[in-house]
Structures are given as structure tokens and as C-alpha cells.
PDB file of C-alpha atoms in Angstrom:
ATOM      1  CA  MET A   1    -101.126 -83.443 126.379  1.00 72.00           C
ATOM      2  CA  GLN A   2     -99.407 -81.474 129.168  1.00 72.00           C
ATOM      3  CA  ARG A   3     -99.976 -84.341 131.610  1.00 73.00           C
ATOM      4  CA  LEU A   4     -98.493 -86.822 129.123  1.00 78.00           C
ATOM      5  CA  LYS A   5     -95.448 -84.559 128.819  1.00 79.00           C
ATOM      6  CA  GLY A   6     -95.051 -84.600 132.600  1.00 76.00           C
ATOM      7  CA  ILE A   7     -95.323 -88.404 132.721  1.00 78.00           C
ATOM      8  CA  LEU A   8     -92.718 -88.765 129.953  1.00 83.00           C
ATOM      9  CA  PHE A   9     -90.390 -86.373 131.800  1.00 82.00           C
ATOM     10  CA  ILE A  10     -90.570 -88.206 135.151  1.00 78.00           C
ATOM     11  CA  VAL A  11     -90.316 -91.685 133.595  1.00 80.00           C
ATOM     12  CA  SER A  12     -87.307 -90.657 131.473  1.00 86.00           C
ATOM     13  CA  GLY A  13     -85.694 -88.867 134.422  1.00 81.00           C
ATOM     14  CA  ALA A  14     -86.228 -91.820 136.788  1.00 80.00           C
ATOM     15  CA  MET A  15     -84.768 -94.261 134.246  1.00 83.00           C
ATOM     16  CA  LEU A  16     -81.697 -92.072 133.665  1.00 86.00           C
ATOM     17  CA  TRP A  17     -81.192 -91.585 137.409  1.00 80.00           C
ATOM     18  CA  GLY A  18     -81.649 -95.311 137.989  1.00 81.00           C
ATOM     19  CA  ALA A  19     -78.942 -95.993 135.402  1.00 84.00           C
ATOM     20  CA  THR A  20     -76.376 -93.849 137.238  1.00 86.00           C
ATOM     21  CA  GLY A  21     -76.173 -96.314 140.155  1.00 83.00           C
ATOM     22  CA  PRO A  22     -74.952 -99.297 138.083  1.00 86.00           C
ATOM     23  CA  LEU A  23     -72.660 -96.945 136.125  1.00 86.00           C
ATOM     24  CA  MET A  24     -70.972 -95.822 139.343  1.00 87.00           C
ATOM     25  CA  GLU A  25     -70.806 -99.428 140.553  1.00 85.00           C
ATOM     26  CA  TRP A  26     -69.001-100.474 137.345  1.00 88.00           C
ATOM     27  CA  LEU A  27     -66.526 -97.576 137.556  1.00 89.00           C
ATOM     28  CA  LEU A  28     -65.725 -98.301 141.211  1.00 88.00           C
ATOM     29  CA  ASN A  29     -65.285-102.035 140.574  1.00 86.00           C
ATOM     30  CA  HIS A  30     -63.389-101.936 137.259  1.00 87.00           C
ATOM     31  CA  THR A  31     -61.167 -98.855 137.516  1.00 88.00           C
ATOM     32  CA  SER A  32     -58.883 -97.308 140.126  1.00 87.00           C
ATOM     33  CA  LEU A  33     -61.394 -94.509 140.760  1.00 89.00           C
ATOM     34  CA  THR A  34     -62.217 -93.873 144.414  1.00 89.00           C
ATOM     35  CA  VAL A  35     -65.515 -92.574 145.796  1.00 89.00           C
ATOM     36  CA  SER A  36     -63.993 -89.154 146.601  1.00 92.00           C
ATOM     37  CA  PHE A  37     -62.310 -88.622 143.232  1.00 93.00           C
ATOM     38  CA  MET A  38     -65.278 -89.768 141.146  1.00 91.00           C
ATOM     39  CA  LEU A  39     -67.724 -87.666 143.147  1.00 92.00           C
ATOM     40  CA  THR A  40     -65.499 -84.563 143.020  1.00 94.00           C
ATOM     41  CA  ILE A  41     -65.448 -84.715 139.214  1.00 92.00           C
ATOM     42  CA  ARG A  42     -69.109 -85.568 138.886  1.00 91.00           C
ATOM     43  CA  LEU A  43     -70.464 -82.843 141.173  1.00 93.00           C
ATOM     44  CA  SER A  44     -68.089 -80.104 140.005  1.00 94.00           C
ATOM     45  CA  VAL A  45     -68.685 -80.688 136.289  1.00 93.00           C
ATOM     46  CA  ALA A  46     -72.458 -81.168 136.673  1.00 91.00           C
ATOM     47  CA  GLY A  47     -72.678 -77.973 138.740  1.00 93.00           C
ATOM     48  CA  MET A  48     -70.757 -75.992 136.117  1.00 93.00           C
ATOM     49  CA  ILE A  49     -72.989 -77.379 133.344  1.00 90.00           C
ATOM     50  CA  LEU A  50     -76.179 -76.304 135.148  1.00 90.00           C
ATOM     51  CA  LEU A  51     -74.851 -72.850 136.009  1.00 93.00           C
ATOM     52  CA  THR A  52     -73.570 -72.315 132.455  1.00 92.00           C
ATOM     53  CA  TYR A  53     -76.984 -73.337 131.088  1.00 89.00           C
ATOM     54  CA  LEU A  54     -78.692 -70.800 133.365  1.00 90.00           C
ATOM     55  CA  LEU A  55     -76.181 -68.119 132.397  1.00 92.00           C
ATOM     56  CA  LEU A  56     -76.819 -68.740 128.681  1.00 92.00           C
ATOM     57  CA  THR A  57     -80.593 -68.460 129.244  1.00 89.00           C
ATOM     58  CA  GLY A  58     -80.143 -65.011 130.777  1.00 87.00           C
ATOM     59  CA  LYS A  59     -80.383 -65.868 134.481  1.00 89.00           C
ATOM     60  CA  ASN A  60     -78.370 -63.940 137.059  1.00 89.00           C
ATOM     61  CA  ILE A  61     -76.492 -66.793 138.746  1.00 91.00           C
ATOM     62  CA  PHE A  62     -74.528 -64.569 141.151  1.00 92.00           C
ATOM     63  CA  GLY A  63     -77.424 -62.583 142.658  1.00 90.00           C
ATOM     64  CA  ILE A  64     -77.968 -65.109 145.450  1.00 91.00           C
ATOM     65  CA  TRP A  65     -74.501 -64.348 146.851  1.00 93.00           C
ATOM     66  CA  GLN A  66     -75.470 -60.719 147.467  1.00 91.00           C
ATOM     67  CA  HIS A  67     -77.611 -61.882 150.397  1.00 89.00           C
ATOM     68  CA  LYS A  68     -75.644 -63.274 153.371  1.00 89.00           C
ATOM     69  CA  LEU A  69     -78.588 -65.328 154.696  1.00 90.00           C
ATOM     70  CA  TRP A  70     -79.218 -67.123 151.412  1.00 92.00           C
ATOM     71  CA  GLY A  71     -75.492 -67.487 150.757  1.00 91.00           C
ATOM     72  CA  ARG A  72     -74.962 -69.230 154.109  1.00 92.00           C
ATOM     73  CA  GLN A  73     -77.928 -71.533 153.533  1.00 92.00           C
ATOM     74  CA  LEU A  74     -76.616 -72.368 150.071  1.00 94.00           C
ATOM     75  CA  ILE A  75     -73.213 -73.338 151.491  1.00 94.00           C
ATOM     76  CA  VAL A  76     -74.839 -75.566 154.144  1.00 94.00           C
ATOM     77  CA  PHE A  77     -77.049 -77.168 151.495  1.00 92.00           C
ATOM     78  CA  GLY A  78     -74.090 -77.739 149.173  1.00 93.00           C
ATOM     79  CA  ILE A  79     -71.902 -79.386 151.826  1.00 94.00           C
ATOM     80  CA  VAL A  80     -74.361 -81.214 154.109  1.00 91.00           C
ATOM     81  CA  GLY A  81     -77.253 -81.770 151.688  1.00 88.00           C
ATOM     82  CA  MET A  82     -75.836 -82.226 148.201  1.00 89.00           C
ATOM     83  CA  LEU A  83     -72.388 -83.605 149.072  1.00 92.00           C
ATOM     84  CA  GLY A  84     -73.757 -85.526 152.071  1.00 91.00           C
ATOM     85  CA  VAL A  85     -76.409 -87.467 150.164  1.00 87.00           C
ATOM     86  CA  GLN A  86     -74.204 -88.057 147.114  1.00 87.00           C
ATOM     87  CA  PHE A  87     -71.222 -89.282 149.154  1.00 91.00           C
ATOM     88  CA  ALA A  88     -73.383 -91.578 151.306  1.00 90.00           C
ATOM     89  CA  PHE A  89     -75.099 -92.958 148.186  1.00 86.00           C
ATOM     90  CA  VAL A  90     -71.852 -93.696 146.325  1.00 88.00           C
ATOM     91  CA  ALA A  91     -70.239 -95.144 149.478  1.00 90.00           C
ATOM     92  CA  ALA A  92     -73.281 -97.417 149.924  1.00 88.00           C
ATOM     93  CA  ILE A  93     -72.874 -98.588 146.318  1.00 85.00           C
ATOM     94  CA  HIS A  94     -69.177 -99.226 146.945  1.00 86.00           C
ATOM     95  CA  GLU A  95     -69.921-101.271 150.075  1.00 85.00           C
ATOM     96  CA  SER A  96     -72.908-103.183 148.642  1.00 79.00           C
ATOM     97  CA  ASN A  97     -74.392-102.637 145.177  1.00 77.00           C
ATOM     98  CA  ALA A  98     -76.440-100.129 143.185  1.00 77.00           C
ATOM     99  CA  VAL A  99     -79.771-101.878 143.795  1.00 76.00           C
ATOM    100  CA  LEU A 100     -79.511-101.874 147.599  1.00 77.00           C
ATOM    101  CA  ALA A 101     -78.124 -98.326 147.725  1.00 79.00           C
ATOM    102  CA  THR A 102     -80.963 -97.046 145.517  1.00 77.00           C
ATOM    103  CA  LEU A 103     -83.607 -98.754 147.645  1.00 77.00           C
ATOM    104  CA  LEU A 104     -82.102 -97.623 150.951  1.00 77.00           C
ATOM    105  CA  GLN A 105     -82.754 -93.990 150.016  1.00 75.00           C
ATOM    106  CA  PHE A 106     -86.437 -94.807 150.536  1.00 72.00           C
ATOM    107  CA  LEU A 107     -85.704 -94.676 154.269  1.00 75.00           C
ATOM    108  CA  ALA A 108     -85.762 -90.882 153.865  1.00 73.00           C
ATOM    109  CA  PRO A 109     -89.562 -90.485 154.360  1.00 73.00           C
ATOM    110  CA  ILE A 110     -89.227 -92.209 157.758  1.00 77.00           C
ATOM    111  CA  PHE A 111     -86.659 -89.642 158.913  1.00 78.00           C
ATOM    112  CA  VAL A 112     -88.785 -86.803 157.499  1.00 75.00           C
ATOM    113  CA  VAL A 113     -91.827 -88.044 159.451  1.00 76.00           C
ATOM    114  CA  ALA A 114     -89.711 -88.422 162.613  1.00 78.00           C
ATOM    115  CA  TYR A 115     -88.323 -84.883 162.282  1.00 77.00           C
ATOM    116  CA  VAL A 116     -91.751 -83.321 161.686  1.00 74.00           C
ATOM    117  CA  SER A 117     -93.288 -85.273 164.590  1.00 79.00           C
ATOM    118  CA  LEU A 118     -90.513 -84.214 166.981  1.00 80.00           C
ATOM    119  CA  SER A 119     -90.729 -80.585 165.896  1.00 78.00           C
ATOM    120  CA  LEU A 120     -94.518 -80.591 166.411  1.00 75.00           C
ATOM    121  CA  LYS A 121     -94.136 -82.659 169.616  1.00 77.00           C
ATOM    122  CA  LYS A 122     -96.882 -85.127 168.686  1.00 78.00           C
ATOM    123  CA  TRP A 123     -97.206 -88.623 167.292  1.00 81.00           C
ATOM    124  CA  PRO A 124     -97.480 -88.996 163.500  1.00 76.00           C
ATOM    125  CA  PRO A 125    -100.900 -89.791 161.962  1.00 77.00           C
ATOM    126  CA  LYS A 126    -101.945 -93.451 161.641  1.00 79.00           C
ATOM    127  CA  TYR A 127    -101.333 -93.570 157.885  1.00 76.00           C
ATOM    128  CA  GLN A 128     -97.691 -92.525 158.442  1.00 74.00           C
ATOM    129  CA  VAL A 129     -97.208 -95.138 161.177  1.00 80.00           C
ATOM    130  CA  ILE A 130     -98.608 -97.832 158.831  1.00 81.00           C
ATOM    131  CA  GLY A 131     -96.354 -96.630 156.014  1.00 79.00           C
ATOM    132  CA  ILE A 132     -93.263 -96.608 158.251  1.00 79.00           C
ATOM    133  CA  ILE A 133     -93.940-100.104 159.648  1.00 83.00           C
ATOM    134  CA  GLY A 134     -94.510-101.424 156.131  1.00 83.00           C
ATOM    135  CA  THR A 135     -91.321 -99.801 154.816  1.00 80.00           C
ATOM    136  CA  LEU A 136     -89.276-101.282 157.677  1.00 81.00           C
ATOM    137  CA  MET A 137     -90.804-104.729 157.081  1.00 85.00           C
ATOM    138  CA  GLY A 138     -89.886-104.466 153.399  1.00 82.00           C
ATOM    139  CA  LEU A 139     -86.361-103.368 154.355  1.00 79.00           C
ATOM    140  CA  PHE A 140     -86.022-106.356 156.699  1.00 80.00           C
ATOM    141  CA  LEU A 141     -86.974-108.745 153.881  1.00 82.00           C
ATOM    142  CA  LEU A 142     -84.592-106.978 151.491  1.00 77.00           C
ATOM    143  CA  LEU A 143     -81.631-107.199 153.867  1.00 77.00           C
ATOM    144  CA  THR A 144     -82.236-110.723 155.221  1.00 79.00           C
ATOM    145  CA  ASN A 145     -84.340-112.599 152.622  1.00 74.00           C
ATOM    146  CA  ALA A 146     -86.672-113.427 155.561  1.00 76.00           C
ATOM    147  CA  SER A 147     -83.929-115.151 157.564  1.00 74.00           C
ATOM    148  CA  PHE A 148     -83.427-113.958 161.163  1.00 67.00           C
ATOM    149  CA  ASN A 149     -79.945-115.484 161.178  1.00 70.00           C
ATOM    150  CA  SER A 150     -78.360-113.591 158.284  1.00 69.00           C
ATOM    151  CA  LEU A 151     -77.726-110.047 157.134  1.00 67.00           C
ATOM    152  CA  LEU A 152     -77.044-110.001 153.396  1.00 67.00           C
ATOM    153  CA  ILE A 153     -74.960-106.818 153.494  1.00 74.00           C
ATOM    154  CA  SER A 154     -72.093-105.767 155.723  1.00 79.00           C
ATOM    155  CA  PRO A 155     -72.760-103.574 158.791  1.00 83.00           C
ATOM    156  CA  LYS A 156     -70.679-100.855 157.087  1.00 87.00           C
ATOM    157  CA  ALA A 157     -72.922-100.961 154.009  1.00 84.00           C
ATOM    158  CA  LEU A 158     -76.004-100.767 156.241  1.00 83.00           C
ATOM    159  CA  LEU A 159     -74.589 -97.724 158.064  1.00 88.00           C
ATOM    160  CA  TRP A 160     -73.953 -95.962 154.746  1.00 88.00           C
ATOM    161  CA  GLY A 161     -77.486 -96.925 153.674  1.00 84.00           C
ATOM    162  CA  VAL A 162     -78.961 -95.328 156.799  1.00 86.00           C
ATOM    163  CA  ALA A 163     -76.766 -92.281 156.090  1.00 89.00           C
ATOM    164  CA  VAL A 164     -78.322 -92.117 152.598  1.00 85.00           C
ATOM    165  CA  GLY A 165     -81.792 -91.953 154.159  1.00 83.00           C
ATOM    166  CA  LEU A 166     -80.765 -89.326 156.726  1.00 86.00           C
ATOM    167  CA  THR A 167     -78.954 -87.062 154.287  1.00 87.00           C
ATOM    168  CA  PHE A 168     -81.706 -87.454 151.674  1.00 80.00           C
ATOM    169  CA  ALA A 169     -84.232 -86.335 154.300  1.00 80.00           C
ATOM    170  CA  PHE A 170     -82.055 -83.278 155.074  1.00 84.00           C
ATOM    171  CA  TYR A 171     -81.636 -82.670 151.321  1.00 81.00           C
ATOM    172  CA  THR A 172     -85.437 -82.680 150.992  1.00 74.00           C
ATOM    173  CA  LEU A 173     -86.349 -80.545 154.014  1.00 79.00           C
ATOM    174  CA  TYR A 174     -83.554 -77.996 154.431  1.00 83.00           C
ATOM    175  CA  PRO A 175     -83.556 -76.127 151.081  1.00 83.00           C
ATOM    176  CA  ALA A 176     -87.362 -75.718 150.855  1.00 78.00           C
ATOM    177  CA  ARG A 177     -87.300 -71.954 151.607  1.00 85.00           C
ATOM    178  CA  LEU A 178     -84.154 -71.489 149.548  1.00 86.00           C
ATOM    179  CA  MET A 179     -85.752 -73.099 146.500  1.00 79.00           C
ATOM    180  CA  ARG A 180     -88.987 -71.129 146.905  1.00 81.00           C
ATOM    181  CA  GLU A 181     -87.036 -67.875 146.949  1.00 87.00           C
ATOM    182  CA  TRP A 182     -84.600 -68.746 144.146  1.00 87.00           C
ATOM    183  CA  ASN A 183     -84.563 -70.756 140.918  1.00 82.00           C
ATOM    184  CA  VAL A 184     -84.424 -74.487 141.786  1.00 81.00           C
ATOM    185  CA  LEU A 185     -81.811 -75.252 139.137  1.00 86.00           C
ATOM    186  CA  LEU A 186     -79.733 -72.334 140.432  1.00 90.00           C
ATOM    187  CA  VAL A 187     -79.734 -73.778 143.958  1.00 89.00           C
ATOM    188  CA  VAL A 188     -78.954 -77.286 142.681  1.00 88.00           C
ATOM    189  CA  GLY A 189     -76.197 -76.028 140.352  1.00 91.00           C
ATOM    190  CA  TRP A 190     -74.446 -74.065 143.092  1.00 94.00           C
ATOM    191  CA  GLY A 191     -75.034 -76.907 145.550  1.00 92.00           C
ATOM    192  CA  MET A 192     -73.291 -79.361 143.221  1.00 92.00           C
ATOM    193  CA  LEU A 193     -70.386 -77.014 142.580  1.00 94.00           C
ATOM    194  CA  ILE A 194     -69.928 -76.193 146.288  1.00 95.00           C
ATOM    195  CA  GLY A 195     -70.116 -79.877 147.226  1.00 94.00           C
ATOM    196  CA  GLY A 196     -67.700 -80.919 144.491  1.00 94.00           C
ATOM    197  CA  LEU A 197     -65.136 -78.196 145.244  1.00 95.00           C
ATOM    198  CA  THR A 198     -65.335 -78.872 149.008  1.00 95.00           C
ATOM    199  CA  LEU A 199     -64.688 -82.593 148.509  1.00 94.00           C
ATOM    200  CA  GLY A 200     -61.914 -81.813 146.024  1.00 94.00           C
ATOM    201  CA  ILE A 201     -60.152 -79.516 148.502  1.00 94.00           C
ATOM    202  CA  VAL A 202     -60.513 -81.968 151.411  1.00 93.00           C
ATOM    203  CA  SER A 203     -59.231 -84.907 149.326  1.00 91.00           C
ATOM    204  CA  ARG A 204     -56.595 -82.727 147.567  1.00 91.00           C
ATOM    205  CA  VAL A 205     -57.807 -83.954 144.205  1.00 90.00           C
ATOM    206  CA  TRP A 206     -55.062 -82.091 142.304  1.00 87.00           C
ATOM    207  CA  LEU A 207     -52.464 -84.437 143.806  1.00 89.00           C
ATOM    208  CA  SER A 208     -54.354 -87.602 142.866  1.00 88.00           C
ATOM    209  CA  ASP A 209     -52.796 -90.119 140.477  1.00 88.00           C
ATOM    210  CA  GLN A 210     -56.294 -91.138 139.310  1.00 89.00           C
ATOM    211  CA  TRP A 211     -56.374 -88.515 136.547  1.00 91.00           C
ATOM    212  CA  THR A 212     -54.622 -91.035 134.307  1.00 88.00           C
ATOM    213  CA  VAL A 213     -57.748 -93.226 134.164  1.00 87.00           C
ATOM    214  CA  PHE A 214     -59.254 -90.706 131.761  1.00 86.00           C
ATOM    215  CA  THR A 215     -56.664 -91.646 129.161  1.00 87.00           C
ATOM    216  CA  ASN A 216     -58.794 -94.772 128.764  1.00 88.00           C
ATOM    217  CA  PHE A 217     -61.529 -93.814 126.288  1.00 89.00           C
ATOM    218  CA  LYS A 218     -64.096 -96.242 127.746  1.00 88.00           C
ATOM    219  CA  THR A 219     -63.665 -94.851 131.264  1.00 88.00           C
ATOM    220  CA  LEU A 220     -63.856 -91.279 129.968  1.00 90.00           C
ATOM    221  CA  LEU A 221     -67.036 -92.098 128.019  1.00 91.00           C
ATOM    222  CA  LEU A 222     -68.693 -93.749 131.032  1.00 90.00           C
ATOM    223  CA  MET A 223     -67.782 -90.818 133.271  1.00 90.00           C
ATOM    224  CA  PHE A 224     -69.296 -88.417 130.730  1.00 89.00           C
ATOM    225  CA  ALA A 225     -72.444 -90.582 130.591  1.00 90.00           C
ATOM    226  CA  LEU A 226     -72.650 -90.568 134.397  1.00 89.00           C
ATOM    227  CA  ILE A 227     -72.483 -86.770 134.550  1.00 89.00           C
ATOM    228  CA  PHE A 228     -74.857 -86.308 131.590  1.00 88.00           C
ATOM    229  CA  PHE A 229     -77.481 -88.819 132.809  1.00 87.00           C
ATOM    230  CA  GLY A 230     -77.486 -87.387 136.331  1.00 83.00           C
ATOM    231  CA  THR A 231     -77.793 -83.769 135.186  1.00 83.00           C
ATOM    232  CA  VAL A 232     -80.513 -84.422 132.587  1.00 85.00           C
ATOM    233  CA  ALA A 233     -82.408 -86.664 135.036  1.00 82.00           C
ATOM    234  CA  PHE A 234     -82.577 -83.840 137.572  1.00 75.00           C
ATOM    235  CA  ILE A 235     -83.814 -81.325 134.984  1.00 77.00           C
ATOM    236  CA  LEU A 236     -86.489 -83.780 133.752  1.00 80.00           C
ATOM    237  CA  PHE A 237     -87.590 -84.547 137.324  1.00 74.00           C
ATOM    238  CA  LEU A 238     -88.006 -80.863 138.203  1.00 69.00           C
ATOM    239  CA  SER A 239     -89.702 -80.098 134.873  1.00 72.00           C
ATOM    240  CA  SER A 240     -92.246 -82.910 135.371  1.00 75.00           C
ATOM    241  CA  MET A 241     -93.581 -81.237 138.517  1.00 64.00           C
ATOM    242  CA  LYS A 242     -95.044 -78.440 136.388  1.00 69.00           C
ATOM    243  CA  TYR A 243     -97.403 -80.872 134.672  1.00 74.00           C
ATOM    244  CA  ILE A 244     -98.255 -83.681 137.138  1.00 70.00           C
ATOM    245  CA  THR A 245     -99.018 -83.932 140.856  1.00 65.00           C
ATOM    246  CA  ALA A 246     -96.503 -84.749 143.570  1.00 58.00           C
ATOM    247  CA  VAL A 247     -98.271 -88.104 144.114  1.00 57.00           C
ATOM    248  CA  GLU A 248     -97.905 -89.065 140.449  1.00 62.00           C
ATOM    249  CA  THR A 249     -94.263 -87.989 140.586  1.00 63.00           C
ATOM    250  CA  SER A 250     -93.684 -90.178 143.648  1.00 59.00           C
ATOM    251  CA  ILE A 251     -95.370 -93.214 142.105  1.00 61.00           C
ATOM    252  CA  LEU A 252     -93.629 -92.943 138.729  1.00 64.00           C
ATOM    253  CA  SER A 253     -90.220 -92.265 140.299  1.00 65.00           C
ATOM    254  CA  SER A 254     -90.342 -95.854 141.636  1.00 64.00           C
ATOM    255  CA  ILE A 255     -89.109 -96.740 138.141  1.00 71.00           C
ATOM    256  CA  GLU A 256     -85.680 -95.574 139.391  1.00 72.00           C
ATOM    257  CA  PRO A 257     -84.850 -98.610 141.588  1.00 71.00           C
ATOM    258  CA  LEU A 258     -86.467-100.944 139.054  1.00 73.00           C
ATOM    259  CA  THR A 259     -84.168 -99.549 136.345  1.00 79.00           C
ATOM    260  CA  ALA A 260     -81.147 -99.975 138.622  1.00 78.00           C
ATOM    261  CA  MET A 261     -82.243-103.542 139.335  1.00 76.00           C
ATOM    262  CA  ILE A 262     -82.711-104.494 135.668  1.00 78.00           C
ATOM    263  CA  ILE A 263     -79.353-103.004 134.617  1.00 79.00           C
ATOM    264  CA  SER A 264     -77.577-104.632 137.579  1.00 77.00           C
ATOM    265  CA  VAL A 265     -79.042-108.036 136.711  1.00 76.00           C
ATOM    266  CA  ILE A 266     -77.991-107.710 133.053  1.00 77.00           C
ATOM    267  CA  VAL A 267     -74.539-106.164 133.608  1.00 73.00           C
ATOM    268  CA  PHE A 268     -73.410-107.607 136.950  1.00 71.00           C
ATOM    269  CA  GLY A 269     -75.563-110.706 137.260  1.00 72.00           C
ATOM    270  CA  THR A 270     -76.941-109.311 140.525  1.00 70.00           C
ATOM    271  CA  SER A 271     -79.727-111.518 141.832  1.00 71.00           C
ATOM    272  CA  LEU A 272     -82.242-111.081 144.630  1.00 73.00           C
ATOM    273  CA  GLY A 273     -83.935-113.878 146.559  1.00 78.00           C
ATOM    274  CA  PHE A 274     -87.706-114.391 146.475  1.00 82.00           C
ATOM    275  CA  TRP A 275     -88.300-112.659 149.822  1.00 83.00           C
ATOM    276  CA  GLN A 276     -85.939-109.838 148.859  1.00 80.00           C
ATOM    277  CA  LEU A 277     -88.092-109.162 145.789  1.00 83.00           C
ATOM    278  CA  ILE A 278     -91.173-109.189 148.023  1.00 88.00           C
ATOM    279  CA  GLY A 279     -89.356-106.700 150.260  1.00 82.00           C
ATOM    280  CA  VAL A 280     -88.655-104.411 147.303  1.00 80.00           C
ATOM    281  CA  PHE A 281     -92.346-104.516 146.343  1.00 84.00           C
ATOM    282  CA  VAL A 282     -93.490-103.816 149.923  1.00 83.00           C
ATOM    283  CA  MET A 283     -91.081-100.858 150.272  1.00 80.00           C
ATOM    284  CA  LEU A 284     -92.227 -99.261 147.014  1.00 78.00           C
ATOM    285  CA  VAL A 285     -95.916 -99.738 147.880  1.00 80.00           C
ATOM    286  CA  CYS A 286     -95.466 -98.249 151.370  1.00 79.00           C
ATOM    287  CA  VAL A 287     -93.491 -95.219 150.152  1.00 73.00           C
ATOM    288  CA  THR A 288     -96.208 -94.617 147.542  1.00 72.00           C
ATOM    289  CA  TRP A 289     -98.847 -95.024 150.273  1.00 73.00           C
ATOM    290  CA  LEU A 290     -97.110 -92.366 152.391  1.00 69.00           C
ATOM    291  CA  SER A 291     -97.196 -89.982 149.403  1.00 65.00           C
ATOM    292  CA  ILE A 292    -100.861 -90.631 148.498  1.00 65.00           C
ATOM    293  CA  ALA A 293    -102.138 -90.504 152.082  1.00 60.00           C
ATOM    294  CA  GLY A 294    -100.044 -87.410 152.765  1.00 56.00           C
ATOM    295  CA  GLU A 295    -101.543 -85.652 149.750  1.00 52.00           C
ATOM    296  CA  LYS A 296    -105.075 -86.436 150.966  1.00 51.00           C
ATOM    297  CA  ALA A 297    -104.412 -85.604 154.626  1.00 52.00           C
TER     298      ALA A 297
END
């Protein structure tokens, strides 16, 4: 029963997270919202919701700031990790579409393997090399539809996609000690709030004329859904790890890009060529292979 609960949590969380990509794509394409403004609102509000939830459940949300070391790490995580990965992801959506941006985050394991190998000063194990080659082959098919003469996304979109993989790898590796020492939701909540406030200050969000878009009820409702889905998805994802293994979590989280793909096809009429679909399949299989082999290694 506990395992079933974990499976339901990760499947629900992955589907909700997968839905946020097409939601952001629609808002960017059909309103005057910019990447910076939308992300400032989303991160700031989501961070406040998580911290308020923790406060109401009796957690001390300010204790982490009494330690300079953890406070500094939290600021770095909030700006480089949380804001970095979110900004790169939304920018990739803006330059391409939700499906490609969601799939490009699967480049992260390659950067994680590269970082670990460099830090240990030795080549990665064979299973990781196989997984990396397979992932890159899948990515090639996704971006070219098996044609050597065409790239189906702009170079700018590809650069943002690579940035998604890099920042997601940093987001995964950097806060490991921080999250072991402190409540995970606490770190994520503060990370979101720090990232959102930093972006808001840099972009001078208070001077923006985009606030008027929220007078449109549909836009306001979709923005609320975006914040709600993203926040609940994260809570469900973290909760699932109490009941199922990391391998099962990795496998079932592949529902995320599939959800983004289905919604994008229905809402935007997004279509992928035959070899692109093969590429998607190959990427998901290889990322899962990296997780399974890594668990057994």
C-alpha cells in the first residue's frame, strides 16, 4: 500500500510538472508576459506558499539564516540553481516549445557524469558511457529528424537547452549537503523566493507595465494554475521518495515529457516526425538505463 502511494505521488507529480511547460508556452505566446516577469511572479509566490506552509506546520523557517555557511549556500542555490534552471527552461520554451525544452533537461545526467569523472580524474564506467552515447543519439534524432542537413530548432534555442541541462545538473549536485542538513521543502522554498526576488530586482519588476495582464481573468487563472501545479508537483515528487526507490522515481518521472507532449499536441498542434519520436524514446530509455545501472553499480 505504501509503495502504491509512492507510485501515485510520482505519477501525479510528473503529470502536473509536465503540464506546466505547455502552460508557460501558452502564456508567452498569447499574452504580453515576458520570461523575466512571469518567472519573477511564479518563483516568488511559490516560494512564499511553501514557506508559509512550513510555518503553519510548526517549522522554524528562519533558523537556517543563523548559520553563515548554510545561508551563503542557500543564496548560491537560489540564484544559480533555482533561478538558473528555471530561467533557462522558460527561455528554451520561449525559443522552441515545451516538448523540446522538457526533453533537453535530460542532458543533465551527462553533465553530472562529466563533473564526477573530472573530480575523480578517471573515465566514467562503461554503463555511463553507453547511456551518454545513447542519450546523444536520441538528442540528434530529436533535433534533426535523422537529417544531417537540418536543425529543427534555432541555435539560440539549442544554447538555452544546453543551459537547462547544465543548470539542472548544478541544481541536482550543489544543494545535496544543504538538503541533508535542512528540510528539503525549506531549502526549495527559500531557493524559489531568493531566485524570484533576485530576478525581480534585476528586471525592476515594479516598473513593468505587464501587471495589467492580470486584469484578464483567464490569464490570472492560468498563472494561478501554473504556480499551483508547479508547487504541488514538487511536494508530490519529494514525498514519493519516502515510499519508492530512486530508480522507480526516475522511470516514472519520464511521464513528465510525455504529458508535455500530449498537451502540446492537443493545444498547440505540435507534431514530431517519426525519427524525432524514436529519438524521444531512445533518450528516455538511456536516461532510465543510467539510473538503473547507477543504482546497481
